Short mmCIF file of C-alpha atoms in Angstrom, two decimals:
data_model
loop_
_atom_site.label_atom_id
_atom_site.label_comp_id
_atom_site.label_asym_id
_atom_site.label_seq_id
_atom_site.Cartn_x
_atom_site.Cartn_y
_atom_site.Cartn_z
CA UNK S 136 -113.94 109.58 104.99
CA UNK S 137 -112.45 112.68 103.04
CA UNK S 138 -109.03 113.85 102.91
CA UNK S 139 -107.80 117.03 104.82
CA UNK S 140 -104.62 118.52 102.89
CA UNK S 141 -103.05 121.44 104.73
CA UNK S 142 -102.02 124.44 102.62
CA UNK S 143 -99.09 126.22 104.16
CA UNK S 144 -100.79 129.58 104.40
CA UNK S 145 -99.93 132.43 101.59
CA UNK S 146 -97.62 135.18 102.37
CA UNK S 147 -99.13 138.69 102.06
CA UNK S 148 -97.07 141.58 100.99
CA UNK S 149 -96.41 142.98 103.72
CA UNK S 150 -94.77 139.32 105.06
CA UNK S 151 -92.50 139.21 102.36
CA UNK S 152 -89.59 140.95 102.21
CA UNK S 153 -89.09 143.64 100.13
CA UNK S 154 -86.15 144.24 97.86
CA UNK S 155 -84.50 147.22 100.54
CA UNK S 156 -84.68 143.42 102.87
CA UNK S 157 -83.03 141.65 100.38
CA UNK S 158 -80.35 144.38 99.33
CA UNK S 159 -79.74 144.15 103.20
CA UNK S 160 -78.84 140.34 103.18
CA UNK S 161 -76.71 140.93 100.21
CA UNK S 162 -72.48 140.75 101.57
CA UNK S 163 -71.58 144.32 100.65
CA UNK S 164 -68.20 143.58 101.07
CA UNK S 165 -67.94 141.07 98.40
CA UNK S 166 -69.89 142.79 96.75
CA UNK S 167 -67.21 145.54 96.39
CA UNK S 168 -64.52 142.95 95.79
CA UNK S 169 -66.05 141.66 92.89
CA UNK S 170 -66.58 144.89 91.52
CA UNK S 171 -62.98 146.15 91.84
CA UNK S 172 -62.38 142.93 90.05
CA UNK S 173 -64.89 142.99 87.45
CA UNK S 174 -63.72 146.95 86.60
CA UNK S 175 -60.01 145.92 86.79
CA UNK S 176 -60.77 143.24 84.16
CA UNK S 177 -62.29 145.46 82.47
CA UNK S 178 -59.74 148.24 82.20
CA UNK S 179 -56.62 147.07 83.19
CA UNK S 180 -56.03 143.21 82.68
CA UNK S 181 -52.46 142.90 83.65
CA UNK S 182 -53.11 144.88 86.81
CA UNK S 183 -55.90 142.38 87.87
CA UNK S 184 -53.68 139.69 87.44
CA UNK S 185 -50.68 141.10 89.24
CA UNK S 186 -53.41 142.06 92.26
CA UNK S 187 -54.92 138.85 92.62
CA UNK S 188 -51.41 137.03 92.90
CA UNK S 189 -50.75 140.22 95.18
CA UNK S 190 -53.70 138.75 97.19
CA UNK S 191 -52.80 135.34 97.03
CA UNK S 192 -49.04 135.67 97.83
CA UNK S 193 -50.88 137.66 101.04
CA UNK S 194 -52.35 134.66 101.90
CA UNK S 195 -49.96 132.31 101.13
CA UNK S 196 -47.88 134.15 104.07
CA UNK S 197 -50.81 134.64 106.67
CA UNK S 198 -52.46 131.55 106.19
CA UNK S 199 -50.87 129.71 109.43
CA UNK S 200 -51.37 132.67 111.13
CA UNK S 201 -55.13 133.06 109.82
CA UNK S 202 -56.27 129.10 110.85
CA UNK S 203 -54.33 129.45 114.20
CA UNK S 204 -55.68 132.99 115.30
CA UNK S 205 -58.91 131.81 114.13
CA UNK S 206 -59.15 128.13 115.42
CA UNK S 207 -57.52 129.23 118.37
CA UNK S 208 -59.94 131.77 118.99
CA UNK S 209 -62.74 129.25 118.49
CA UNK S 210 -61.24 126.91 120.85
CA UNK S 211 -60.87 128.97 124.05
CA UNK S 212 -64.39 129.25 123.42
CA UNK S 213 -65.50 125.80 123.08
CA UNK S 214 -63.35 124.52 125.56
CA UNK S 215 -64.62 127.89 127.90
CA UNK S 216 -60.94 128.89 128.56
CA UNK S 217 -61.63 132.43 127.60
CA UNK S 218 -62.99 133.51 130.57
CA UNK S 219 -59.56 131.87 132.04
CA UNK S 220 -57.55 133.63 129.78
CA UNK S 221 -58.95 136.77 130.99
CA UNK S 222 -58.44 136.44 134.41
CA UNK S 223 -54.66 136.28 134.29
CA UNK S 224 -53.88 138.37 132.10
CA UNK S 225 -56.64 140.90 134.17
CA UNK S 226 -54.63 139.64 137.39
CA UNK S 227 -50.92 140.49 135.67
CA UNK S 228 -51.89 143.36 133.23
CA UNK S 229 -48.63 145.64 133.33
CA UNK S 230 -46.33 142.52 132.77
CA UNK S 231 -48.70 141.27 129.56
CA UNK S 232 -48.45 144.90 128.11
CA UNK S 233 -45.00 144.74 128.58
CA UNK S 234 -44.29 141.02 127.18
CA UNK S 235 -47.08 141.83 124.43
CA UNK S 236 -45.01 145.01 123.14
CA UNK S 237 -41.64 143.39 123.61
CA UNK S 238 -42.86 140.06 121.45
CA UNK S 239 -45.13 142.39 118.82
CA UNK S 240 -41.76 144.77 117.99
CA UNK S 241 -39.75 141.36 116.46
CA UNK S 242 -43.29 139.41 115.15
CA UNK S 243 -43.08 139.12 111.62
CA UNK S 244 -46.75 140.81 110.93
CA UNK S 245 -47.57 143.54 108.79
CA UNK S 246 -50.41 145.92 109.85
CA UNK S 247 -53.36 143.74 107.76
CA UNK S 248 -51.42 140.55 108.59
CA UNK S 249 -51.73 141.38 112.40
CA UNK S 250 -55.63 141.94 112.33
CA UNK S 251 -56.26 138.07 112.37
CA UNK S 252 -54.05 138.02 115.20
CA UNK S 253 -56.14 140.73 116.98
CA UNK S 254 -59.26 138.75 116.30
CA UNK S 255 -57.76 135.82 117.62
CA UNK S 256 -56.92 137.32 120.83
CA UNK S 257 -59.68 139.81 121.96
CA UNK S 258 -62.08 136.89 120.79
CA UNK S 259 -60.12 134.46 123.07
CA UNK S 260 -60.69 137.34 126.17
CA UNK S 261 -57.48 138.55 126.29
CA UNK S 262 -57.87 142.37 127.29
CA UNK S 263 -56.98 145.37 125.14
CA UNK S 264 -54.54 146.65 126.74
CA UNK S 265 -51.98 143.89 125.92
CA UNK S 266 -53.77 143.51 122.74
CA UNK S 267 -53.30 146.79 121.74
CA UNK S 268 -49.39 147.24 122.79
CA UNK S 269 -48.91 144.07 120.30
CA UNK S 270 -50.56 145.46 118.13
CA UNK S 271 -48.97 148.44 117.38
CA UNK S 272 -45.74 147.55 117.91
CA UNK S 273 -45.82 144.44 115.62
CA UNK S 274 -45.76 146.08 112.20
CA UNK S 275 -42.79 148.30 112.93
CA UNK S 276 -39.69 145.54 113.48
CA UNK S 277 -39.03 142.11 112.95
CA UNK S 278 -36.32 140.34 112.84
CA UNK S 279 -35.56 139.72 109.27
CA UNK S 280 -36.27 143.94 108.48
CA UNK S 281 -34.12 144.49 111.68
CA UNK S 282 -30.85 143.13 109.55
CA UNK S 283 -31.85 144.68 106.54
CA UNK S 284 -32.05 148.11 107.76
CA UNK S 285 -29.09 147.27 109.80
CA UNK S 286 -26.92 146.87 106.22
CA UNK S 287 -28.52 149.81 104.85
CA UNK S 288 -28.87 152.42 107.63
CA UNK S 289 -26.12 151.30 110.11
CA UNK S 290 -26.92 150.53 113.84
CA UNK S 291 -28.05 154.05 115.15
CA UNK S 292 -31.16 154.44 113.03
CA UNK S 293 -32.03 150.60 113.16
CA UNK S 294 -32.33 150.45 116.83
CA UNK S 295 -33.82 153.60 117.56
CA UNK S 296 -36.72 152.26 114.90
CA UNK S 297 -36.63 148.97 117.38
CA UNK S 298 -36.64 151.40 120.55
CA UNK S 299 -39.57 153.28 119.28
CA UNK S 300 -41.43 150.30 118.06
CA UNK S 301 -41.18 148.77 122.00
CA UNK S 302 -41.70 151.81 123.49
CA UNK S 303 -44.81 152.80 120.95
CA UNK S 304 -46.20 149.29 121.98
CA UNK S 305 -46.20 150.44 126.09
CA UNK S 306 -47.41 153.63 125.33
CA UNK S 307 -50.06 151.81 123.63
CA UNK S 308 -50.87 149.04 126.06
CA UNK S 309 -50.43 151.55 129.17
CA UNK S 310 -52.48 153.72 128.14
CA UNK S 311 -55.25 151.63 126.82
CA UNK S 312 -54.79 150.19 130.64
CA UNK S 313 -55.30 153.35 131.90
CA UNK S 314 -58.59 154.09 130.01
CA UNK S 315 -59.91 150.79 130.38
CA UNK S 316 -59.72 151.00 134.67
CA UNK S 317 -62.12 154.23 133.60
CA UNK S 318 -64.80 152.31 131.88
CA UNK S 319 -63.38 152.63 128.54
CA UNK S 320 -63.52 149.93 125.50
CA UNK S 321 -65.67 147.47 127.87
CA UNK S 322 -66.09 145.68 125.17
CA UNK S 323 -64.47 146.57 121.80
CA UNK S 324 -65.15 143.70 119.13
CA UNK S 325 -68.24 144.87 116.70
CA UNK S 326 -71.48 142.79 117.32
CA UNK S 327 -70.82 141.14 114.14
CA UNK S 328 -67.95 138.99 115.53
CA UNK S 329 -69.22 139.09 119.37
CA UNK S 330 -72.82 138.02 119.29
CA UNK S 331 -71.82 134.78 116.60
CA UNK S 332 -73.24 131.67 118.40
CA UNK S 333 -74.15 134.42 121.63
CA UNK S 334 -77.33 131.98 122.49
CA UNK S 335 -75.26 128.98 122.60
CA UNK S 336 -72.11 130.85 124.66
CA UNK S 337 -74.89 131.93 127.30
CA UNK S 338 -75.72 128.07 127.97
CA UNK S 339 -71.92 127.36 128.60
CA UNK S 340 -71.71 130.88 131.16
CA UNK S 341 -70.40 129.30 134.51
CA UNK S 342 -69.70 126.09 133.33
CA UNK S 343 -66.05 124.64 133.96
CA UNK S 344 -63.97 124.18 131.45
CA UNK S 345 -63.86 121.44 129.17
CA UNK S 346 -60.82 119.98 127.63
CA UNK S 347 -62.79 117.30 125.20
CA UNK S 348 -65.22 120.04 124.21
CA UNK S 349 -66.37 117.84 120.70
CA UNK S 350 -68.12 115.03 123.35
CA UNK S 351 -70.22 117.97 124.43
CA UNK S 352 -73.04 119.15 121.19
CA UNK S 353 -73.09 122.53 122.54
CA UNK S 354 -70.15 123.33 122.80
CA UNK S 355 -68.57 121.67 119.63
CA UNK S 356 -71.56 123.46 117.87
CA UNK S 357 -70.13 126.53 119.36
CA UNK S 358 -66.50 126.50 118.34
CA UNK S 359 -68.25 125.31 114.83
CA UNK S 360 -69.85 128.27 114.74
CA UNK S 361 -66.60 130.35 116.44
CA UNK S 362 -64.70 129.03 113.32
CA UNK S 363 -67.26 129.92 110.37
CA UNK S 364 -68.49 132.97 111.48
CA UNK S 365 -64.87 134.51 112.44
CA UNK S 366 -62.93 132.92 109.88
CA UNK S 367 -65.50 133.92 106.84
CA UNK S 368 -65.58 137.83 108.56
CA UNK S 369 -61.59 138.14 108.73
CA UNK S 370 -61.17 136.88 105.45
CA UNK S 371 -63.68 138.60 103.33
CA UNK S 372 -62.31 141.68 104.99
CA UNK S 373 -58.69 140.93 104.81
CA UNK S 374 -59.45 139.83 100.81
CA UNK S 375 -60.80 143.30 100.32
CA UNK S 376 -57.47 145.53 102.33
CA UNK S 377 -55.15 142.97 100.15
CA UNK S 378 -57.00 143.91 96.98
CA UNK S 379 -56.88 147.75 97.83
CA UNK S 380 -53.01 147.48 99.00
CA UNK S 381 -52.21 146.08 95.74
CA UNK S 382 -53.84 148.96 93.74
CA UNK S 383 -51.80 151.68 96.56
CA UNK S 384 -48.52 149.73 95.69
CA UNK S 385 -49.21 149.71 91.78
CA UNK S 386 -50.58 153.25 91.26
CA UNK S 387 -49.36 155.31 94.41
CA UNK S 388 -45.31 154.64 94.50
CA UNK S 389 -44.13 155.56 98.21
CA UNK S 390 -40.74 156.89 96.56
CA UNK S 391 -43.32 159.58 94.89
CA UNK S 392 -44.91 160.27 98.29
CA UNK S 393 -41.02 160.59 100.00
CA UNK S 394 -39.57 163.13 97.69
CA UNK S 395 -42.42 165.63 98.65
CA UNK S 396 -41.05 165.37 101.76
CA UNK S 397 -37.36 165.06 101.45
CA UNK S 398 -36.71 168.38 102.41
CA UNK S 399 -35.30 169.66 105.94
CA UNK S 400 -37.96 171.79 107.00
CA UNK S 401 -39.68 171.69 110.42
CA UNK S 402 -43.40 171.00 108.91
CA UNK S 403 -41.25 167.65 107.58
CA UNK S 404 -42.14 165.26 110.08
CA UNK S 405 -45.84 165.94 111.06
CA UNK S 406 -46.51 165.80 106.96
CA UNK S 407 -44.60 162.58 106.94
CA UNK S 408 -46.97 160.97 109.19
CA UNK S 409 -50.03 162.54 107.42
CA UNK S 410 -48.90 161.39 104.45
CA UNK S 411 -47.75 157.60 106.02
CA UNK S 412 -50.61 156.74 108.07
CA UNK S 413 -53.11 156.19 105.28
CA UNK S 414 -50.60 155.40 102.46
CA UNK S 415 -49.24 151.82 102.89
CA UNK S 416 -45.23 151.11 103.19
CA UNK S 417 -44.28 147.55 103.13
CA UNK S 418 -41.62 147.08 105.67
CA UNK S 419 -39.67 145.67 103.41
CA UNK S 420 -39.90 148.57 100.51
CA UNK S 421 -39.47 150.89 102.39
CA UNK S 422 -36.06 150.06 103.11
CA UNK S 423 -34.29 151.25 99.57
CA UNK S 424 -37.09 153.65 99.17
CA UNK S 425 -36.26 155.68 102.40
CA UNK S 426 -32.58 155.06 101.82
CA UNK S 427 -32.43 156.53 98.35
CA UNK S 428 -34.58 159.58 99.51
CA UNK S 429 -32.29 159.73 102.62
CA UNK S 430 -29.39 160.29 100.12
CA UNK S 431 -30.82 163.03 98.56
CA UNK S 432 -30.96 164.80 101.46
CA UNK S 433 -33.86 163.85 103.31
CA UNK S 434 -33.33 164.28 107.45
CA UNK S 435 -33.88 161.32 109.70
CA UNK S 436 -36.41 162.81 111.21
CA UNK S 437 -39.45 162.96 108.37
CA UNK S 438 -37.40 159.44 107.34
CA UNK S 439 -38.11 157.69 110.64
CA UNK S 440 -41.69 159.51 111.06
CA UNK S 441 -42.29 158.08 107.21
CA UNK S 442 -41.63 154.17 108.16
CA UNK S 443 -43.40 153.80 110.96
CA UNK S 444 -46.54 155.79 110.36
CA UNK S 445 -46.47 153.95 107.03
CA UNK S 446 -45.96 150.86 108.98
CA UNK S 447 -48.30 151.05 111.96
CA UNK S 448 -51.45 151.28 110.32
CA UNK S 449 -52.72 152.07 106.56
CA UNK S 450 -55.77 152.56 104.57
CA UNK S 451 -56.43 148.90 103.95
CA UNK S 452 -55.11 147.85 107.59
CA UNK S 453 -57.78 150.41 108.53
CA UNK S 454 -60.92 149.05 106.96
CA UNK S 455 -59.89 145.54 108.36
CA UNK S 456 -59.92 147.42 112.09
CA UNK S 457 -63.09 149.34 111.32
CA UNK S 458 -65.16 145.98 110.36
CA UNK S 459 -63.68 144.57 113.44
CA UNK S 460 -63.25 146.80 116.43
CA UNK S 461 -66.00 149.51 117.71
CA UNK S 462 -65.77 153.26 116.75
CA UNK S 463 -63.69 154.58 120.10
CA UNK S 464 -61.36 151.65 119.76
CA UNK S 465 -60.90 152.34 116.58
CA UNK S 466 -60.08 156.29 116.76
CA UNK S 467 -57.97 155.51 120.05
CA UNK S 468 -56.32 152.61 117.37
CA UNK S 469 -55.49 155.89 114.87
CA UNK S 470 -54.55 158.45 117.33
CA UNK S 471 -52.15 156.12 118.84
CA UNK S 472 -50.65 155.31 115.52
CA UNK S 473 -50.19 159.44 114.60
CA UNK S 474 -49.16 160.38 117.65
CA UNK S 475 -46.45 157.14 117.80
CA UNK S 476 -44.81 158.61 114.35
CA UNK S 477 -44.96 161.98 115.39
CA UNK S 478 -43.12 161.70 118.63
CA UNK S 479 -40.78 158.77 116.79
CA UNK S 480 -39.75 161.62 113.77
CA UNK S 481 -39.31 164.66 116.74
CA UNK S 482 -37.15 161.74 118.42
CA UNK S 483 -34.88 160.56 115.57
CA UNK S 484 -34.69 164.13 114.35
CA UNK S 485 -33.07 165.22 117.94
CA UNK S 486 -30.70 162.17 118.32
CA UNK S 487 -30.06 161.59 114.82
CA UNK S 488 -29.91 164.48 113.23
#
């Protein structure tokens, strides 16, 4: 009786994929981080030492904050509390926005070191808008920079940077609420970070929740999967803003940027947040920074506008929020920020100045 061996059957050309395929599967974003790193080693030795301590002193003060937001996250979703969590804070929404804002204006997150946060809490289905009124007020004040400024600037200036950091969080979350009951941001995490184990969430739609979610394969393979796919997204992401915020700091000083606008005239303040939104100002540098270009003569106004729009949001904050959040979150994410620090600076200017 003769053998029958089975062949597995060859691939044509057309079935295999082609290099634009594989260039596709490639991790552009680590891609790019390797690169910077490759051309600072290159170049500039010394400077891609001090920015991958930069990035590792990042981490070394996120990293609680990074496992909890993500294995959090993770979970609500194993455990199906997410569609819990959503209901009341859908069923109290004006009292979350304002809690959210009140509790982001003294959390001690800068605007990259909030985005894990963010993830953590849209992905665990709490809604924008109390997402979004933590979010922007978070960078601005905490308590630590609160005492700080208080020694450097004196009370007035301190707490009116506190008052707008609240109130920019309600204006934030309110208005986000106000949008969203008109159909707006339905759902706005990318598909990168929503659809990650979507065939296995769809088995677990309607059931109850489940405390001891690792008896149950499907759903411990789901907050598996949660954890992974989240985790490795925020941090090759976050890895890539750090690396980028520690060239800004090194070759774009923000005491540079301030004295172009240290001067007293009315165009002052909506240049200040131009100039702060995509630069990035460390909460904590920005203190003597500001206060030495505030002795030379630079008006509260551009000074206040300056910190926050610094603060709120930045060039690498921003390509964190781009890979994570849709397009119209994301614009509604900058305008907020711009228009925060412009009404902030017209604010300060009229009761400080």
């Amino acid at each position: 009786m003769s053998e029958t061996i089975l062949t597995p059957p060859l691939q044509t050309s057309a079935e295999r994929p082609g290099i634009l395929d594989r260039l596709k599967r490639i991790d552009r974003v680590l891609v790019v981080t390797l690169g910077v790193l490759a051309v600072l080693a290159a170049f500039s030795r010394d400077q891609a030492g001090t920015s991958v301590l930069f990035v590792a002193n990042a981490y070394a003060f996120i990293a609680p904050f990074f496992l909890l937001s993500v294995l959090a996250a993770a979970w609500t979703k194993g455990t199906g509390l997410d569609r819990q969590i959503a209901r009341a804070f859908d069923s109290r929404p004006m009292t979350a926005v304002f809690l959210a804002a009140l509790f982001g204006a003294f959390s001690p997150f800068c605007s990259c070191g909030v985005v894990p946060i963010i993830a953590g809490l849209l992905g665990a289905g709490v809604p924008l808008a109390p997402v979004m009124a933590f979010w922007i007020a978070s960078p601005l004040m905490d308590p630590q920079i609160f005492l700080l400024m208080a020694a450097v600037f004196g009370l007035p200036f301190t707490v009116f940077k506190a008052a707008a950091a609240v109130a920019m969080g309600l204006g934030a979350g309110y208005g986000t609420h106000a949008l969203v009951n008109r159909g707006a941001f339905a759902d706005p995490l990318k598909g990168a970070v929503t659809t990650c184990c979507a065939a296995r969430r769809k088995v677990l739609e309607g059931a109850p929740v489940e405390w001891g979610f690792w008896r149950d394969p499907e759903r411990l393979a789901l907050f598996r999967g949660e954890s992974w796919v989240t985790g490795w997204f925020l941090f090759k992401w976050l890895t890539l803003a750090f690396l980028i915020e520690s060239l800004m700091v090194a070759y774009i000083p923000a005491d540079q940027v301030g004295r172009f606008l240290g001067g007293g005239e009315w165009w002052t303040i909506p240049a200040a947040v131009a100039v702060g939104v995509p630069a990035y100002l460390n909460g904590f540098a920005a203190i003597p920074t500001v206060d030495g270009l505030m002795d030379l003569g630079m008006a509260p106004g551009p000074a206040m506008a300056f910190m926050i729009a610094g603060g709120v949001t930045s060039i690498p904050a921003a390509m964190a929020v781009w890979a994570l959040v849709k397009r119209e979150t994301f614009a509604w994410y900058i305008v907020l920020g711009l228009t925060g620090s412009l009404l902030a600076g017209l604010g300060a200017q009229a009761v400080l100045g």
